[in-house]
Amino acid sequence: MATDYYAVLGVPRDASQDQIKKAFRRLARELHPDVNPDPKTQERFKEINAAYEVLSDPQKKQVYDLGGDPMSGAGGGGAGGFGGGFGNFSDIMDAFFGTASQRGPRSRTRRGQDAMIRLDVELNEAAFGTTKDIQVDTAVVCTTCSGEGAAPGTSAQTCDMCRGRGEVSQVTRSFLGQVMTSRPCPQCQGFGTVVPTPCPECAGDGRIRSRRTLTVKIPAGVDNGTRIQLAGEGEVGPGGGPAGDLYVEIHEVPHPVFQRRGDDMHCTVTIPMTAASLGTKVPLETLDGLEEVDIRPGTQSGQSIPLHQRGITHLRGGGRGDLIVHVEVTTPTKLDPEQEELLRRLSKLRGEERPVGEFKPGQQGLFSRLKDAFNGR
């Protein structure tokens, strides 16, 4: 009775190559003679080795599925011992170490790295958006060899050491019998080709550094640290490979008047005591032009007045933040006799000038408070 190789590996008959390989690796780790020296286990190990040799080979698997003998003819005898069964030694190594060798030559063309630059913007540019021209210094495709890396009139040639395979093999003996290992070709570094005459402009790399000018659109509402992605504007890869992306990081220049907090802006206006008492209008140059801030009578120092929709444009969604005006009331430090007399009369009219001993806690008069302020108390 023929051996059911699918049952040996514990996979269904419609299993993919990936499923077959995973099942073999799992069983190989459990049943390898170095792990489990029991004689019955060694026989089981030979069975899974033979099953994998058939099912991992498309031609042998086809013969087996049609009812033929996949081990007849050239390359048979694999089930008899370790030597023949481990024709693909890298799969055994992958079963134990989780690594697999890369087959075939590697490409000289690879994707380039991403790049990033910092761009300074003014507050009004961040608030409303703008466009800016920036200069970037990145790797671009060599114009002399068009990324091929070979001098004009020449081309890359097949490596005579690995014959274009990109790797060289070596047969050694071990407890498994004769095994073959592969490593990247030392002559072509795994590319499979060599460039006898490198391009004099790029020294065979296929790219050169160049400075160019790009136009960047800055959306309204950007803030410190915002990054704008320019796809395909980064470093060109080795061999003229596709370019990475360029990231423009926004740095907002501090404003002399306004401080930004999120999408709101804040500023401070200073007014005299009389203006705070009587009320006034203070002209203020905002990002939208000149506006008048209405100071109502009796405004206290530290009070805030919001100017709605005068802040930063929301980066996502409509509308804008607010401009918050903080009022700072100043008290005069020096008074001439006439001014002092006027304040005394005002204090009397308001009933605030009394002998110090008659004041109740929290009822100190206006003039006395001013007097204390003048005397540095």
CSV table of C-alpha atoms in Angstrom, one decimal:
chain,number,residue,atom,x,y,z
A,1,MET,CA,0.0,0.0,0.0
A,2,ALA,CA,1.4,3.4,-1.0
A,3,THR,CA,2.3,5.9,1.7
A,4,ASP,CA,-0.1,8.8,2.1
A,5,TYR,CA,2.4,11.7,2.1
A,6,TYR,CA,-0.4,14.2,2.9
A,7,ALA,CA,-1.4,12.2,6.0
A,8,VAL,CA,2.3,12.0,7.0
A,9,LEU,CA,2.6,15.8,7.1
A,10,GLY,CA,-1.0,16.2,8.4
A,11,VAL,CA,-2.2,18.5,5.6
A,12,PRO,CA,-5.2,18.2,3.2
A,13,ARG,CA,-4.7,17.1,-0.4
A,14,ASP,CA,-5.5,20.6,-1.6
A,15,ALA,CA,-2.9,22.1,0.7
A,16,SER,CA,-0.8,25.0,-0.7
A,17,GLN,CA,3.0,24.9,-0.8
A,18,ASP,CA,3.1,27.3,2.1
A,19,GLN,CA,0.9,25.0,4.2
A,20,ILE,CA,3.1,22.0,3.3
A,21,LYS,CA,6.3,23.9,4.2
A,22,LYS,CA,4.9,25.1,7.5
A,23,ALA,CA,3.8,21.5,8.4
A,24,PHE,CA,7.2,20.1,7.6
A,25,ARG,CA,9.0,22.7,9.6
A,26,ARG,CA,6.8,22.1,12.6
A,27,LEU,CA,7.3,18.3,12.5
A,28,ALA,CA,11.1,18.6,11.8
A,29,ARG,CA,11.6,20.6,14.9
A,30,GLU,CA,9.7,18.0,17.0
A,31,LEU,CA,11.2,14.8,15.4
A,32,HIS,CA,14.8,15.7,14.5
A,33,PRO,CA,17.3,13.0,15.8
A,34,ASP,CA,19.2,15.7,17.7
A,35,VAL,CA,16.1,16.6,19.6
A,36,ASN,CA,14.5,13.2,20.0
A,37,PRO,CA,17.0,10.2,19.7
A,38,ASP,CA,14.3,7.5,20.0
A,39,PRO,CA,14.5,5.0,17.1
A,40,LYS,CA,10.8,5.2,16.4
A,41,THR,CA,11.0,8.9,16.2
A,42,GLN,CA,13.9,8.6,13.7
A,43,GLU,CA,11.8,6.4,11.5
A,44,ARG,CA,9.0,9.0,11.7
A,45,PHE,CA,11.5,11.7,10.8
A,46,LYS,CA,12.5,9.8,7.7
A,47,GLU,CA,8.9,9.6,6.7
A,48,ILE,CA,8.2,13.3,6.9
A,49,ASN,CA,11.4,14.0,5.1
A,50,ALA,CA,10.4,11.7,2.2
A,51,ALA,CA,6.9,13.2,2.2
A,52,TYR,CA,8.2,16.7,2.0
A,53,GLU,CA,10.7,15.9,-0.8
A,54,VAL,CA,7.8,14.7,-2.9
A,55,LEU,CA,5.1,17.3,-2.1
A,56,SER,CA,7.5,20.3,-2.2
A,57,ASP,CA,8.6,19.4,-5.8
A,58,PRO,CA,5.8,20.3,-8.3
A,59,GLN,CA,6.9,17.6,-10.8
A,60,LYS,CA,7.1,14.8,-8.2
A,61,LYS,CA,3.8,16.0,-6.5
A,62,GLN,CA,2.1,15.8,-9.9
A,63,VAL,CA,3.3,12.3,-10.5
A,64,TYR,CA,2.2,11.3,-7.0
A,65,ASP,CA,-1.2,12.8,-7.3
A,66,LEU,CA,-1.8,10.9,-10.6
A,67,GLY,CA,-1.0,7.6,-8.8
A,68,GLY,CA,2.6,7.2,-10.1
A,69,ASP,CA,5.8,6.6,-8.3
A,70,PRO,CA,7.5,9.9,-7.8
A,71,MET,CA,10.7,8.4,-6.5
A,72,SER,CA,11.4,6.4,-9.6
A,73,GLY,CA,14.0,7.6,-12.1
A,74,ALA,CA,16.6,10.3,-11.5
A,75,GLY,CA,16.7,11.8,-8.1
A,76,GLY,CA,14.9,8.9,-6.3
A,77,GLY,CA,15.9,7.0,-3.3
A,78,GLY,CA,15.3,9.9,-1.0
A,79,ALA,CA,13.4,8.0,1.6
A,80,GLY,CA,16.2,5.6,2.3
A,81,GLY,CA,18.3,7.8,4.5
A,82,PHE,CA,19.2,11.4,5.5
A,83,GLY,CA,21.5,12.1,2.6
A,84,GLY,CA,19.0,12.0,-0.2
A,85,GLY,CA,16.0,13.3,1.7
A,86,PHE,CA,17.6,16.7,2.5
A,87,GLY,CA,18.1,17.9,-1.0
A,88,ASN,CA,16.8,21.4,0.1
A,89,PHE,CA,19.0,22.0,3.1
A,90,SER,CA,17.8,25.5,3.6
A,91,ASP,CA,14.3,24.3,4.5
A,92,ILE,CA,15.8,22.3,7.4
A,93,MET,CA,17.8,25.3,8.5
A,94,ASP,CA,14.6,27.4,8.3
A,95,ALA,CA,12.7,24.8,10.4
A,96,PHE,CA,15.2,25.3,13.2
A,97,PHE,CA,16.3,28.9,12.9
A,98,GLY,CA,13.3,30.6,11.2
A,99,THR,CA,15.4,31.9,8.3
A,100,ALA,CA,15.3,31.2,4.7
A,101,SER,CA,18.0,32.0,2.1
A,102,GLN,CA,17.1,34.3,-0.8
A,103,ARG,CA,17.2,32.4,-4.1
A,104,GLY,CA,18.5,34.0,-7.2
A,105,PRO,CA,20.3,37.3,-7.8
A,106,ARG,CA,19.2,40.4,-6.1
A,107,SER,CA,18.2,43.5,-8.0
A,108,ARG,CA,20.6,46.4,-8.4
A,109,THR,CA,17.5,48.7,-8.4
A,110,ARG,CA,16.1,49.5,-5.0
A,111,ARG,CA,13.7,52.1,-3.6
A,112,GLY,CA,15.3,55.3,-2.3
A,113,GLN,CA,15.1,56.6,1.3
A,114,ASP,CA,12.6,59.2,2.5
A,115,ALA,CA,13.9,62.7,3.2
A,116,MET,CA,12.7,65.5,5.4
A,117,ILE,CA,13.4,69.3,5.6
A,118,ARG,CA,12.1,72.0,8.0
A,119,LEU,CA,10.3,75.0,6.6
A,120,ASP,CA,9.7,78.3,8.5
A,121,VAL,CA,6.3,79.9,8.1
A,122,GLU,CA,4.9,83.1,9.5
A,123,LEU,CA,1.7,83.2,11.7
A,124,ASN,CA,-0.5,84.6,8.9
A,125,GLU,CA,0.8,82.0,6.5
A,126,ALA,CA,-0.1,79.3,8.9
A,127,ALA,CA,-3.5,80.8,9.5
A,128,PHE,CA,-4.6,81.3,5.9
A,129,GLY,CA,-2.3,78.9,3.9
A,130,THR,CA,0.2,79.8,1.2
A,131,THR,CA,2.6,78.3,-1.4
A,132,LYS,CA,6.4,78.4,-1.0
A,133,ASP,CA,9.3,77.5,-3.1
A,134,ILE,CA,11.9,75.3,-1.3
A,135,GLN,CA,15.3,74.0,-2.4
A,136,VAL,CA,16.1,70.4,-1.7
A,137,ASP,CA,19.4,68.5,-2.1
A,138,THR,CA,18.7,64.9,-2.9
A,139,ALA,CA,19.9,61.9,-5.0
A,140,VAL,CA,18.5,61.9,-8.5
A,141,VAL,CA,18.9,59.6,-11.5
A,142,CYS,CA,22.3,59.9,-13.1
A,143,THR,CA,21.8,61.6,-16.5
A,144,THR,CA,25.0,60.1,-17.9
A,145,CYS,CA,24.1,56.4,-17.5
A,146,SER,CA,20.3,56.8,-16.9
A,147,GLY,CA,20.6,54.8,-13.7
A,148,GLU,CA,22.3,51.8,-15.3
A,149,GLY,CA,25.6,52.4,-13.5
A,150,ALA,CA,27.7,51.5,-16.5
A,151,ALA,CA,29.8,53.9,-18.6
A,152,PRO,CA,28.2,55.1,-21.9
A,153,GLY,CA,28.7,52.4,-24.6
A,154,THR,CA,29.1,49.6,-22.0
A,155,SER,CA,26.7,47.4,-20.0
A,156,ALA,CA,26.7,45.1,-17.1
A,157,GLN,CA,28.0,41.5,-17.7
A,158,THR,CA,27.0,38.2,-16.3
A,159,CYS,CA,29.2,37.2,-13.3
A,160,ASP,CA,31.6,34.4,-14.4
A,161,MET,CA,31.9,33.1,-10.8
A,162,CYS,CA,28.2,32.5,-10.1
A,163,ARG,CA,27.1,32.5,-13.7
A,164,GLY,CA,24.4,35.0,-13.0
A,165,ARG,CA,22.8,33.1,-10.1
A,166,GLY,CA,24.0,35.7,-7.5
A,167,GLU,CA,25.1,32.9,-5.1
A,168,VAL,CA,27.7,30.2,-4.9
A,169,SER,CA,27.2,26.7,-3.4
A,170,GLN,CA,29.4,24.5,-1.3
A,171,VAL,CA,29.0,20.8,-0.5
A,172,THR,CA,30.0,19.7,3.0
A,173,ARG,CA,29.6,16.5,5.1
A,174,SER,CA,27.7,16.4,8.4
A,175,PHE,CA,25.7,14.0,10.5
A,176,LEU,CA,23.0,14.4,7.9
A,177,GLY,CA,25.3,13.2,5.1
A,178,GLN,CA,26.3,15.5,2.2
A,179,VAL,CA,24.6,18.8,2.4
A,180,MET,CA,24.8,21.9,0.1
A,181,THR,CA,24.9,25.4,1.5
A,182,SER,CA,24.6,28.7,-0.5
A,183,ARG,CA,25.9,32.2,0.1
A,184,PRO,CA,26.0,35.4,-1.9
A,185,CYS,CA,28.6,35.5,-4.6
A,186,PRO,CA,31.7,37.4,-3.3
A,187,GLN,CA,32.5,38.7,-6.8
A,188,CYS,CA,29.2,40.3,-7.7
A,189,GLN,CA,27.8,40.7,-4.1
A,190,GLY,CA,24.8,38.7,-5.1
A,191,PHE,CA,23.7,40.8,-8.1
A,192,GLY,CA,24.5,38.2,-10.6
A,193,THR,CA,26.2,40.8,-12.8
A,194,VAL,CA,29.3,42.9,-12.7
A,195,VAL,CA,29.9,46.4,-14.1
A,196,PRO,CA,33.4,46.3,-15.7
A,197,THR,CA,33.4,50.0,-16.6
A,198,PRO,CA,31.4,52.0,-14.0
A,199,CYS,CA,29.9,55.3,-15.1
A,200,PRO,CA,32.4,58.1,-14.4
A,201,GLU,CA,29.7,60.5,-13.2
A,202,CYS,CA,28.0,58.3,-10.5
A,203,ALA,CA,30.8,55.7,-10.0
A,204,GLY,CA,28.3,52.9,-10.8
A,205,ASP,CA,25.7,53.9,-8.3
A,206,GLY,CA,23.2,55.0,-10.9
A,207,ARG,CA,22.4,58.3,-9.1
A,208,ILE,CA,24.0,61.6,-8.3
A,209,ARG,CA,23.2,64.5,-5.9
A,210,SER,CA,21.5,67.5,-7.2
A,211,ARG,CA,19.8,70.7,-5.9
A,212,ARG,CA,16.4,71.5,-7.2
A,213,THR,CA,13.4,73.8,-6.5
A,214,LEU,CA,10.0,72.5,-5.5
A,215,THR,CA,6.8,74.4,-4.9
A,216,VAL,CA,5.0,73.4,-1.7
A,217,LYS,CA,1.3,74.2,-0.9
A,218,ILE,CA,0.9,75.0,2.7
A,219,PRO,CA,-2.7,74.3,3.8
A,220,ALA,CA,-4.4,76.8,6.2
A,221,GLY,CA,-4.3,75.8,9.8
A,222,VAL,CA,-0.9,74.0,9.9
A,223,ASP,CA,0.9,74.1,13.3
A,224,ASN,CA,4.4,73.4,14.6
A,225,GLY,CA,5.4,69.9,13.7
A,226,THR,CA,2.9,69.4,11.0
A,227,ARG,CA,4.4,67.3,8.2
A,228,ILE,CA,3.4,67.6,4.6
A,229,GLN,CA,4.2,64.6,2.4
A,230,LEU,CA,5.4,65.0,-1.2
A,231,ALA,CA,5.3,61.5,-2.7
A,232,GLY,CA,8.2,60.5,-4.9
A,233,GLU,CA,10.2,63.7,-4.2
A,234,GLY,CA,12.7,62.0,-1.8
A,235,GLU,CA,16.0,60.2,-2.5
A,236,VAL,CA,16.2,58.2,-5.7
A,237,GLY,CA,17.2,54.6,-5.0
A,238,PRO,CA,20.4,52.8,-6.0
A,239,GLY,CA,20.5,51.7,-9.6
A,240,GLY,CA,18.0,54.5,-10.5
A,241,GLY,CA,15.3,52.9,-8.3
A,242,PRO,CA,12.1,54.7,-7.4
A,243,ALA,CA,12.4,57.7,-5.2
A,244,GLY,CA,11.2,57.8,-1.6
A,245,ASP,CA,9.0,60.6,-0.2
A,246,LEU,CA,9.9,64.0,0.9
A,247,TYR,CA,8.4,65.3,4.2
A,248,VAL,CA,8.2,69.1,4.9
A,249,GLU,CA,8.0,69.8,8.6
A,250,ILE,CA,6.4,73.1,9.5
A,251,HIS,CA,8.1,75.4,12.0
A,252,GLU,CA,6.0,78.5,12.9
A,253,VAL,CA,8.0,81.6,13.6
A,254,PRO,CA,7.0,83.4,16.9
A,255,HIS,CA,4.9,86.5,16.4
A,256,PRO,CA,5.8,89.7,18.2
A,257,VAL,CA,2.1,90.4,19.3
A,258,PHE,CA,0.1,87.2,19.1
A,259,GLN,CA,0.6,83.9,20.9
A,260,ARG,CA,-1.0,80.9,19.4
A,261,ARG,CA,-2.8,78.2,21.5
A,262,GLY,CA,-4.3,75.6,19.2
A,263,ASP,CA,-6.4,77.5,16.8
A,264,ASP,CA,-7.0,80.5,19.1
A,265,MET,CA,-4.7,83.5,19.3
A,266,HIS,CA,-4.0,85.6,22.4
A,267,CYS,CA,-2.7,89.1,22.9
A,268,THR,CA,-2.6,91.8,25.6
A,269,VAL,CA,-3.7,95.5,25.4
A,270,THR,CA,-2.7,97.9,28.1
A,271,ILE,CA,-5.0,100.8,29.0
A,272,PRO,CA,-4.9,103.5,31.7
A,273,MET,CA,-7.1,103.4,34.8
A,274,THR,CA,-9.3,106.2,33.5
A,275,ALA,CA,-10.0,104.4,30.2
A,276,ALA,CA,-10.9,101.2,32.1
A,277,SER,CA,-13.3,103.2,34.3
A,278,LEU,CA,-15.0,105.3,31.5
A,279,GLY,CA,-14.7,102.8,28.6
A,280,THR,CA,-13.0,103.3,25.3
A,281,LYS,CA,-12.2,101.8,21.9
A,282,VAL,CA,-8.7,100.5,21.3
A,283,PRO,CA,-7.4,100.0,17.7
A,284,LEU,CA,-5.8,96.6,17.2
A,285,GLU,CA,-4.0,95.4,14.0
A,286,THR,CA,-5.2,91.8,13.6
A,287,LEU,CA,-4.4,89.2,10.9
A,288,ASP,CA,-7.6,90.5,9.1
A,289,GLY,CA,-6.7,94.1,9.3
A,290,LEU,CA,-7.3,97.0,11.7
A,291,GLU,CA,-10.2,96.5,14.2
A,292,GLU,CA,-11.4,98.3,17.3
A,293,VAL,CA,-11.6,96.5,20.6
A,294,ASP,CA,-14.6,97.7,22.6
A,295,ILE,CA,-13.5,98.4,26.2
A,296,ARG,CA,-16.7,98.7,28.3
A,297,PRO,CA,-16.8,101.0,31.4
A,298,GLY,CA,-15.6,99.3,34.5
A,299,THR,CA,-13.4,96.8,32.8
A,300,GLN,CA,-11.0,95.1,35.3
A,301,SER,CA,-7.4,94.2,34.8
A,302,GLY,CA,-7.1,90.6,33.6
A,303,GLN,CA,-10.5,90.6,31.9
A,304,SER,CA,-10.6,88.9,28.5
A,305,ILE,CA,-12.5,90.1,25.4
A,306,PRO,CA,-13.0,87.5,22.6
A,307,LEU,CA,-13.1,88.5,19.0
A,308,HIS,CA,-14.8,85.5,17.4
A,309,GLN,CA,-13.6,84.0,14.1
A,310,ARG,CA,-10.4,86.1,14.1
A,311,GLY,CA,-8.0,83.2,15.0
A,312,ILE,CA,-6.4,80.4,13.0
A,313,THR,CA,-8.3,78.5,10.3
A,314,HIS,CA,-9.2,74.9,11.4
A,315,LEU,CA,-7.0,72.5,9.5
A,316,ARG,CA,-9.7,70.0,9.2
A,317,GLY,CA,-13.2,71.3,8.9
A,318,GLY,CA,-14.5,74.9,8.4
A,319,GLY,CA,-14.4,77.9,10.5
A,320,ARG,CA,-11.7,79.6,12.6
A,321,GLY,CA,-10.6,80.0,16.1
A,322,ASP,CA,-11.0,83.2,18.2
A,323,LEU,CA,-8.7,86.1,19.0
A,324,ILE,CA,-8.7,86.5,22.8
A,325,VAL,CA,-7.7,90.1,23.9
A,326,HIS,CA,-6.5,90.3,27.5
A,327,VAL,CA,-6.9,93.7,29.2
A,328,GLU,CA,-4.2,95.1,31.5
A,329,VAL,CA,-5.1,98.2,33.5
A,330,THR,CA,-2.2,100.4,34.5
A,331,THR,CA,-2.1,102.7,37.6
A,332,PRO,CA,-0.2,106.0,37.4
A,333,THR,CA,3.0,106.0,39.4
A,334,LYS,CA,3.3,109.8,39.6
A,335,LEU,CA,0.6,112.5,40.0
A,336,ASP,CA,1.0,116.3,39.9
A,337,PRO,CA,-0.9,118.3,42.5
A,338,GLU,CA,-3.9,119.0,40.2
A,339,GLN,CA,-4.3,115.3,39.3
A,340,GLU,CA,-4.0,114.3,43.0
A,341,GLU,CA,-6.6,116.9,43.9
A,342,LEU,CA,-9.0,115.5,41.2
A,343,LEU,CA,-8.6,112.0,42.6
A,344,ARG,CA,-9.2,113.2,46.1
A,345,ARG,CA,-12.4,114.9,45.0
A,346,LEU,CA,-13.5,111.7,43.2
A,347,SER,CA,-12.8,109.7,46.2
A,348,LYS,CA,-15.0,112.0,48.3
A,349,LEU,CA,-17.8,111.9,45.8
A,350,ARG,CA,-17.7,108.1,45.9
A,351,GLY,CA,-17.5,108.1,49.7
A,352,GLU,CA,-14.3,106.2,49.7
A,353,GLU,CA,-12.0,108.7,51.6
A,354,ARG,CA,-12.4,108.0,55.3
A,355,PRO,CA,-10.1,107.8,58.3
A,356,VAL,CA,-8.1,104.6,58.1
A,357,GLY,CA,-9.5,103.3,61.4
A,358,GLU,CA,-13.1,103.5,60.0
A,359,PHE,CA,-12.5,101.2,57.1
A,360,LYS,CA,-14.1,97.8,57.4
A,361,PRO,CA,-12.1,94.8,56.1
A,362,GLY,CA,-12.3,94.7,52.3
A,363,GLN,CA,-13.6,98.3,52.0
A,364,GLN,CA,-10.4,100.2,51.6
A,365,GLY,CA,-11.0,103.3,49.5
A,366,LEU,CA,-9.8,104.2,46.1
A,367,PHE,CA,-7.5,106.9,47.2
A,368,SER,CA,-5.9,104.9,50.0
A,369,ARG,CA,-5.3,102.0,47.5
A,370,LEU,CA,-3.6,104.4,45.1
A,371,LYS,CA,-1.6,105.9,48.0
A,372,ASP,CA,-0.4,102.5,49.0
A,373,ALA,CA,0.6,101.7,45.4
A,374,PHE,CA,2.5,104.9,45.1
A,375,ASN,CA,4.4,104.2,48.4
A,376,GLY,CA,5.3,100.7,47.2
A,377,ARG,CA,3.2,98.9,49.7
